[in-house]
PDB file of C-alpha atoms in Angstrom:
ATOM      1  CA  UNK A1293       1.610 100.988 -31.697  1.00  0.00           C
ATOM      2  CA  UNK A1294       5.306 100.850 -33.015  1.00  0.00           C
ATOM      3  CA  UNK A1295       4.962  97.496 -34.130  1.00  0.00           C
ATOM      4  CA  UNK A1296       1.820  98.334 -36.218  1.00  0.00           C
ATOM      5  CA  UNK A1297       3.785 101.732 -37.395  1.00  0.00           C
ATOM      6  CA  UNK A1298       6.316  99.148 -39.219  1.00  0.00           C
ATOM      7  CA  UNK A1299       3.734  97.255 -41.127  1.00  0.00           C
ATOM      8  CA  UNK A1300       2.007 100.632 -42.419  1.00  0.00           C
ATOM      9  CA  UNK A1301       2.644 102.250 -45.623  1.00  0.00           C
ATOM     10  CA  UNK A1302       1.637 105.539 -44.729  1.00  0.00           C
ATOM     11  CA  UNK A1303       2.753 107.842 -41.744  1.00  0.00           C
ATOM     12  CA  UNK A1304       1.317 107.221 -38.087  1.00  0.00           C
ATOM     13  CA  UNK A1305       1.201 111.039 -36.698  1.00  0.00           C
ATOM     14  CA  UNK A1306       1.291 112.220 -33.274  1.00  0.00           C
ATOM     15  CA  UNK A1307       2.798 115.681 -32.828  1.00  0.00           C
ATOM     16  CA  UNK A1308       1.764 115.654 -28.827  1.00  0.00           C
ATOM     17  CA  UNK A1309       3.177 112.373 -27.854  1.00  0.00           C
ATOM     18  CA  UNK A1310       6.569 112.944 -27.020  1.00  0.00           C
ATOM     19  CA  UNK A1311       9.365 111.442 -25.950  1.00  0.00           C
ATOM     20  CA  UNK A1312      11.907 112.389 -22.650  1.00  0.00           C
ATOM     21  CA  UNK A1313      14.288 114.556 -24.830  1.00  0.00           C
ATOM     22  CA  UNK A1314      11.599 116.659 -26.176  1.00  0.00           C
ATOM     23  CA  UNK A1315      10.971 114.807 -29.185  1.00  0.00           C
ATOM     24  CA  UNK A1316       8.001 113.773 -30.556  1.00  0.00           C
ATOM     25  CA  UNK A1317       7.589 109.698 -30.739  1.00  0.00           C
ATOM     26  CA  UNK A1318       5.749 109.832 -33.516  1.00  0.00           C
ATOM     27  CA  UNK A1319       5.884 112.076 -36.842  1.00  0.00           C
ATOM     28  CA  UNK A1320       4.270 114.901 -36.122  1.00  0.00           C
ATOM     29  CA  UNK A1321       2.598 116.297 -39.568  1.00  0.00           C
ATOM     30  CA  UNK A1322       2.747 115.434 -43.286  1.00  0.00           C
ATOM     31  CA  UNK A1323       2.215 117.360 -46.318  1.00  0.00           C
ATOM     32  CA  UNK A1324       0.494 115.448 -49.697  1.00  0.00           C
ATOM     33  CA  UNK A1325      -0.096 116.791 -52.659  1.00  0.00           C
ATOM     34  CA  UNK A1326      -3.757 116.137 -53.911  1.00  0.00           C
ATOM     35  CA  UNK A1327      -4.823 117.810 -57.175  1.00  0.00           C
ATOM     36  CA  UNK A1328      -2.158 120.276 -57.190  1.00  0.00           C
ATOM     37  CA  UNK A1329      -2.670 121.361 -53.808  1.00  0.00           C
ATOM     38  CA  UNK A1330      -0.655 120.851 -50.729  1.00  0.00           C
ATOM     39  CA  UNK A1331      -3.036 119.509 -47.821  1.00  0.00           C
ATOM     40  CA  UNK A1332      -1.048 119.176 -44.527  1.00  0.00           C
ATOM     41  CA  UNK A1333      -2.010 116.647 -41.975  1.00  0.00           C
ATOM     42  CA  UNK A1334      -0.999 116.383 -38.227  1.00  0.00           C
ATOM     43  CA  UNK A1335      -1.700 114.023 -35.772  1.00  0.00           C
ATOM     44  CA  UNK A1336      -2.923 114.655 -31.898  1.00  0.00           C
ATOM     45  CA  UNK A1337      -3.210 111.805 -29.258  1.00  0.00           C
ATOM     46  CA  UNK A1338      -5.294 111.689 -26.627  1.00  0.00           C
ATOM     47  CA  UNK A1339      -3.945 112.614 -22.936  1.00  0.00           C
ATOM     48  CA  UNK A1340      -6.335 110.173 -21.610  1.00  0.00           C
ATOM     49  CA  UNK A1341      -4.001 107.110 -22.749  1.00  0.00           C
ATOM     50  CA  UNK A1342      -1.482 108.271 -19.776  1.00  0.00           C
ATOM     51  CA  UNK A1343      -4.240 106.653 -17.517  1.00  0.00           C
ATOM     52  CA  UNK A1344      -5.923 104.413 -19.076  1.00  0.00           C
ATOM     53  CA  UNK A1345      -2.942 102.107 -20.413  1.00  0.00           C
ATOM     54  CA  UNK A1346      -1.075 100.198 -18.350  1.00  0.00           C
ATOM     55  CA  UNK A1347       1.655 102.563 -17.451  1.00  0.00           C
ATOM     56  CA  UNK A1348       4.558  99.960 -18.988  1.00  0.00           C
ATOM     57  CA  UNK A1349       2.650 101.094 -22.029  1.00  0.00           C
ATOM     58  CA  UNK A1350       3.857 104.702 -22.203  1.00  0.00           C
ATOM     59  CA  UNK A1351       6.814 104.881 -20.111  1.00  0.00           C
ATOM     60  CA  UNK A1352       9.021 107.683 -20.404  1.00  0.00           C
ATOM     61  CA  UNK A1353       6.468 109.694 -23.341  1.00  0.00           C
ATOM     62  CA  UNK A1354       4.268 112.752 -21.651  1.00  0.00           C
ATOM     63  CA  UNK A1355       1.373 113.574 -23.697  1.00  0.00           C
ATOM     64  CA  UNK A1356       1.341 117.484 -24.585  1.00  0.00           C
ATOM     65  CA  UNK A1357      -2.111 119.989 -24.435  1.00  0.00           C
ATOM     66  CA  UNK A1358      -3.523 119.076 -27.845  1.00  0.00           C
ATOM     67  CA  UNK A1359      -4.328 123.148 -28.019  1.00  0.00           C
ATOM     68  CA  UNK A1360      -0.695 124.254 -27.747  1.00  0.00           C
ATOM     69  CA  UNK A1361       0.298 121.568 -30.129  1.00  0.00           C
ATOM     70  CA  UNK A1362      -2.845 121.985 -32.835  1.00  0.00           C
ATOM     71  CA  UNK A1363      -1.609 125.948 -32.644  1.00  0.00           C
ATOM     72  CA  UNK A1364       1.749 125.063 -33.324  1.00  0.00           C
ATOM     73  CA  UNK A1365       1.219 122.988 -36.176  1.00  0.00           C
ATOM     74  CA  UNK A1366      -1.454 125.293 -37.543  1.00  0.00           C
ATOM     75  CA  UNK A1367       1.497 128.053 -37.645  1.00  0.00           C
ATOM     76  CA  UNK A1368       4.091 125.091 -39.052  1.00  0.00           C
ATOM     77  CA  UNK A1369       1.780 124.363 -41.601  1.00  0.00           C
ATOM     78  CA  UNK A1370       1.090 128.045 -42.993  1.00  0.00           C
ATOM     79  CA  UNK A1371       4.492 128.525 -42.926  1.00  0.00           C
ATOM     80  CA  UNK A1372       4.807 125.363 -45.591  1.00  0.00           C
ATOM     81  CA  UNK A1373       2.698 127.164 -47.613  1.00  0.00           C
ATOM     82  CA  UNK A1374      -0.682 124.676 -47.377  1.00  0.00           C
ATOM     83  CA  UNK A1375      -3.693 125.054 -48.586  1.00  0.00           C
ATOM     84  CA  UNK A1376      -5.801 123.205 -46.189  1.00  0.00           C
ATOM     85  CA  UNK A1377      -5.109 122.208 -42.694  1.00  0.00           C
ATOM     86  CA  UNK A1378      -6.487 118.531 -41.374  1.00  0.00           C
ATOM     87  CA  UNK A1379      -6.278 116.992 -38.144  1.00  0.00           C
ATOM     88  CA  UNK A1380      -6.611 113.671 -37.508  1.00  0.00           C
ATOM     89  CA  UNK A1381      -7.373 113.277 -33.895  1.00  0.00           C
ATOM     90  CA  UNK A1382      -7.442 110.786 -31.585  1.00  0.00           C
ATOM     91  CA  UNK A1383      -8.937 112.766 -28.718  1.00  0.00           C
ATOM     92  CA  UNK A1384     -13.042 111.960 -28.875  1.00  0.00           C
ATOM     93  CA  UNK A1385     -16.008 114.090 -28.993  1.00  0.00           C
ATOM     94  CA  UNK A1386     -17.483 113.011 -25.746  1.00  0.00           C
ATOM     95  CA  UNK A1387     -18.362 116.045 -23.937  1.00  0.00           C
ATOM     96  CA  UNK A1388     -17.262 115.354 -20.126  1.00  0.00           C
ATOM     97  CA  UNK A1389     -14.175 114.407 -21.352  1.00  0.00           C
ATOM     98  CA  UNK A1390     -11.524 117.337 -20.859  1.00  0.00           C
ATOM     99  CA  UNK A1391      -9.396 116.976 -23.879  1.00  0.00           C
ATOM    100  CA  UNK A1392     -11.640 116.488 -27.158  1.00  0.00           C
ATOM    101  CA  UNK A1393     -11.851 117.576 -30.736  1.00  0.00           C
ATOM    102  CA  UNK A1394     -14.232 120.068 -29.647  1.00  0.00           C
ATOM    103  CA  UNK A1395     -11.645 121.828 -27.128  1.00  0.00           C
ATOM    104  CA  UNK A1396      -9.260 121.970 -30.338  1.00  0.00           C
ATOM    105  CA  UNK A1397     -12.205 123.323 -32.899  1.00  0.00           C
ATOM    106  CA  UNK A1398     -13.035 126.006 -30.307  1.00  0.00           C
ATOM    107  CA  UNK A1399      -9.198 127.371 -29.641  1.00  0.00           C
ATOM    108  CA  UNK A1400      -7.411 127.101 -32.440  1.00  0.00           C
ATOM    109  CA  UNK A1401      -8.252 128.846 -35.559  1.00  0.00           C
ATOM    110  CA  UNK A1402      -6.670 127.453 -39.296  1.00  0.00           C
ATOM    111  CA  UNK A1403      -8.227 124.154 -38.954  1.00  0.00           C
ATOM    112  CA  UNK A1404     -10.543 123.195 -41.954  1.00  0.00           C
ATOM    113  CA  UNK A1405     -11.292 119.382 -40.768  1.00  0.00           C
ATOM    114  CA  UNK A1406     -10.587 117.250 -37.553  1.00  0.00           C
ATOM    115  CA  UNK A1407     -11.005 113.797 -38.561  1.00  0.00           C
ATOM    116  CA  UNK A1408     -11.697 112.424 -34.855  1.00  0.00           C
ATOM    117  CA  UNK A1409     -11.872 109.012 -33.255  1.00  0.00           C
ATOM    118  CA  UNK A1410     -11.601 107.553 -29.925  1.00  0.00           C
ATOM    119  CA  UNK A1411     -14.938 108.336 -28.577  1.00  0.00           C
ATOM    120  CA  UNK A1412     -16.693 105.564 -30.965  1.00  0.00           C
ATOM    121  CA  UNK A1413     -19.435 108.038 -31.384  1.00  0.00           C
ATOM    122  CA  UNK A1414     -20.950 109.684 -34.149  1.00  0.00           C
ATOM    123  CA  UNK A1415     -21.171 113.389 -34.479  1.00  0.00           C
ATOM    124  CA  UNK A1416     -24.031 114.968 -36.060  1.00  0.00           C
ATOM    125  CA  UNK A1417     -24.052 117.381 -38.228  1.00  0.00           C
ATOM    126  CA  UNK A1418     -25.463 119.966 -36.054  1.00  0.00           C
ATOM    127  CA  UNK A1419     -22.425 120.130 -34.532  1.00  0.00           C
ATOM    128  CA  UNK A1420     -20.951 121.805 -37.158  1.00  0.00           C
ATOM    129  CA  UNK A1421     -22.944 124.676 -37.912  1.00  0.00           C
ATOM    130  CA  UNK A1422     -21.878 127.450 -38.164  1.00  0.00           C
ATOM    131  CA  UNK A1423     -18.324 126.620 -37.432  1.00  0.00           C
ATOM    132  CA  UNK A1424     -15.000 127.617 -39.607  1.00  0.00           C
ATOM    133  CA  UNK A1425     -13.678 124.096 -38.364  1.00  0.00           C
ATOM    134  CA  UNK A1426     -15.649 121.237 -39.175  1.00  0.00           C
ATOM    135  CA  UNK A1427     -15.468 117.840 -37.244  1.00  0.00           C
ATOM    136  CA  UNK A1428     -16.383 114.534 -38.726  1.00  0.00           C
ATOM    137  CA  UNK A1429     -16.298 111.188 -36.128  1.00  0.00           C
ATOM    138  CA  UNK A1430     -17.530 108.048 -37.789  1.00  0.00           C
ATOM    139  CA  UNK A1431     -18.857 106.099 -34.801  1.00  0.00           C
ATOM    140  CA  UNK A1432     -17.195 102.834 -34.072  1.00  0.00           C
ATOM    141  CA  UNK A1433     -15.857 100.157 -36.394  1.00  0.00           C
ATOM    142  CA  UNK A1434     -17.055  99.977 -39.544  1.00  0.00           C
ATOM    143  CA  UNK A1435     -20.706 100.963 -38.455  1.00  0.00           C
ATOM    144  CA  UNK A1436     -20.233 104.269 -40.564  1.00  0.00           C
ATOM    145  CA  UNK A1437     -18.257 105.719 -43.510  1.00  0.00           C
ATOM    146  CA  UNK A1438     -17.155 108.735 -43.294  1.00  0.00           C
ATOM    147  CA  UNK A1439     -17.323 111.499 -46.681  1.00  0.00           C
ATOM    148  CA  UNK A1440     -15.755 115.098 -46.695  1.00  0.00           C
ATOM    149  CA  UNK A1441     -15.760 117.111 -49.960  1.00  0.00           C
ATOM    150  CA  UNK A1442     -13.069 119.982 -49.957  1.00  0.00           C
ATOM    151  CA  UNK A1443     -14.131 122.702 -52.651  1.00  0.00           C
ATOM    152  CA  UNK A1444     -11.648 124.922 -53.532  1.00  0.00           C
ATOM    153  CA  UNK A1445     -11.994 127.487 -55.807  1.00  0.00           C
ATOM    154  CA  UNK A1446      -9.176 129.308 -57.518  1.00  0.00           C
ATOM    155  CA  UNK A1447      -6.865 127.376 -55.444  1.00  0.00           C
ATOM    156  CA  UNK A1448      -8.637 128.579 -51.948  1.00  0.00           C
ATOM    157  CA  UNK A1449     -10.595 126.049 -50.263  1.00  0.00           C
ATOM    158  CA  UNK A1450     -14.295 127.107 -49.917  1.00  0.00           C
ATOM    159  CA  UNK A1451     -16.332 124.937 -48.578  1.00  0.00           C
ATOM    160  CA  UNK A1452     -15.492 121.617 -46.314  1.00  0.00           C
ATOM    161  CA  UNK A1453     -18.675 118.886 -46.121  1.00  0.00           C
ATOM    162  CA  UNK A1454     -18.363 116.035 -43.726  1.00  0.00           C
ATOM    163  CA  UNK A1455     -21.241 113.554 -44.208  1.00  0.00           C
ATOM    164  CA  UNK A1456     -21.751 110.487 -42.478  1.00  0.00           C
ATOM    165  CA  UNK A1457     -23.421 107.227 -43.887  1.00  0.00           C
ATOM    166  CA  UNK A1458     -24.368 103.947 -42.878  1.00  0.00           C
ATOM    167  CA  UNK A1459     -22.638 101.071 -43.800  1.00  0.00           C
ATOM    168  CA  UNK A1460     -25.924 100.431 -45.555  1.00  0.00           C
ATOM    169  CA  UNK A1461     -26.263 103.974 -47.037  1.00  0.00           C
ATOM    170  CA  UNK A1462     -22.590 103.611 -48.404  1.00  0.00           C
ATOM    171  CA  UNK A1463     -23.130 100.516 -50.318  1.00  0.00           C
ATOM    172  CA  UNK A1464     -25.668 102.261 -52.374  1.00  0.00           C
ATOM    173  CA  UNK A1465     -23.324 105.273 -52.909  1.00  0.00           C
ATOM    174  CA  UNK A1466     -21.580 104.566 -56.770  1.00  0.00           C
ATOM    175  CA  UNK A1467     -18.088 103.707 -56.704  1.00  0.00           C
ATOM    176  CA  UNK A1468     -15.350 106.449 -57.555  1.00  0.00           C
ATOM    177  CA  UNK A1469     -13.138 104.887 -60.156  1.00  0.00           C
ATOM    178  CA  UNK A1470     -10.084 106.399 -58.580  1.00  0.00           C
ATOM    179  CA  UNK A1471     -10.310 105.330 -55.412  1.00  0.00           C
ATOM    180  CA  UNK A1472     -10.996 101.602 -56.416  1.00  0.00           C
TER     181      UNK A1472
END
């Protein structure tokens, strides 16, 4: 993982995976301005790597409740003065697992997205109904692509739409100048 941070060009965030002094390993949030507004992004790692890694692998880190960290940087984050709070999670969606995006969505309030992974599976929509936090999880590989549309409205986000597409639904979608 710290060899692939070096070659990135963009933060790797983890604010649970910490270190033996207390420290995180990892940056634990960022803040980018999109559009004129300040969207801040934290990372959470999934517990479950303490067990299935070989142990060599994460020597000396602990990995801390993704809650109690999500609800700290939920209050970090309003304190910076944010205007939309995203999680990008490494934690699943698998329901018999204990420590998932779900667990996080249903504790912590000031979440607008978790972008999850780990699972490989693909949540459906249903899932979101009806919930102030909405979860988006892509599946595995490059299987599905992964939309969210952020409205905001005199600078207050109002609406947050994750959609899923195939690979084969995507390639139809037209091509946002911008991003190319």
């Amino acid at each position: 993982l710290l060899e692939l941070k070096e070659l990135m060009n963009f933060d790797l965030l983890s604010a649970n995976l910490v270190k033996e002094d207390g420290s995180t390993l990892l940056k634990a949030y960022t803040i980018k301005e999109i559009g004129g507004l300040r969207i801040g992004f934290f990372g959470l790692s999934t517990p479950e790597t303490a067990y299935k890694t070989h142990p060599k692998n994460v020597e000396g880190l602990t990995f801390a409740d993704p809650v109690e960290k999500a609800k700290e940087m939920v209050a970090k984050l309003k304190e910076e003065k944010v205007d939309a709070i995203v999680a990008l999670a490494h934690l699943g969606i698998d329901k018999e697992s204990v420590d998932t995006s779900y667990k996080v969505r249903d504790n912590v309030e000031g979440i607008d997205l978790i972008i999850d992974g780990h699972s490989h599976s693909t949540l459906d929509s249903i899932d979101n109904e009806g919930k102030a936090t909405k979860i988006i999880s892509t599946g595995e590989y490059n299987s599905n692509i992964g939309i969210v549309n952020l409205t905001f409205v005199d600078g207050k986000l109002t609406t947050v739409e994750p959609t899923v597409f195939t690979s084969e639904e995507a390639a139809e979608l037209e091509v946002d100048a911008d991003v190319e």
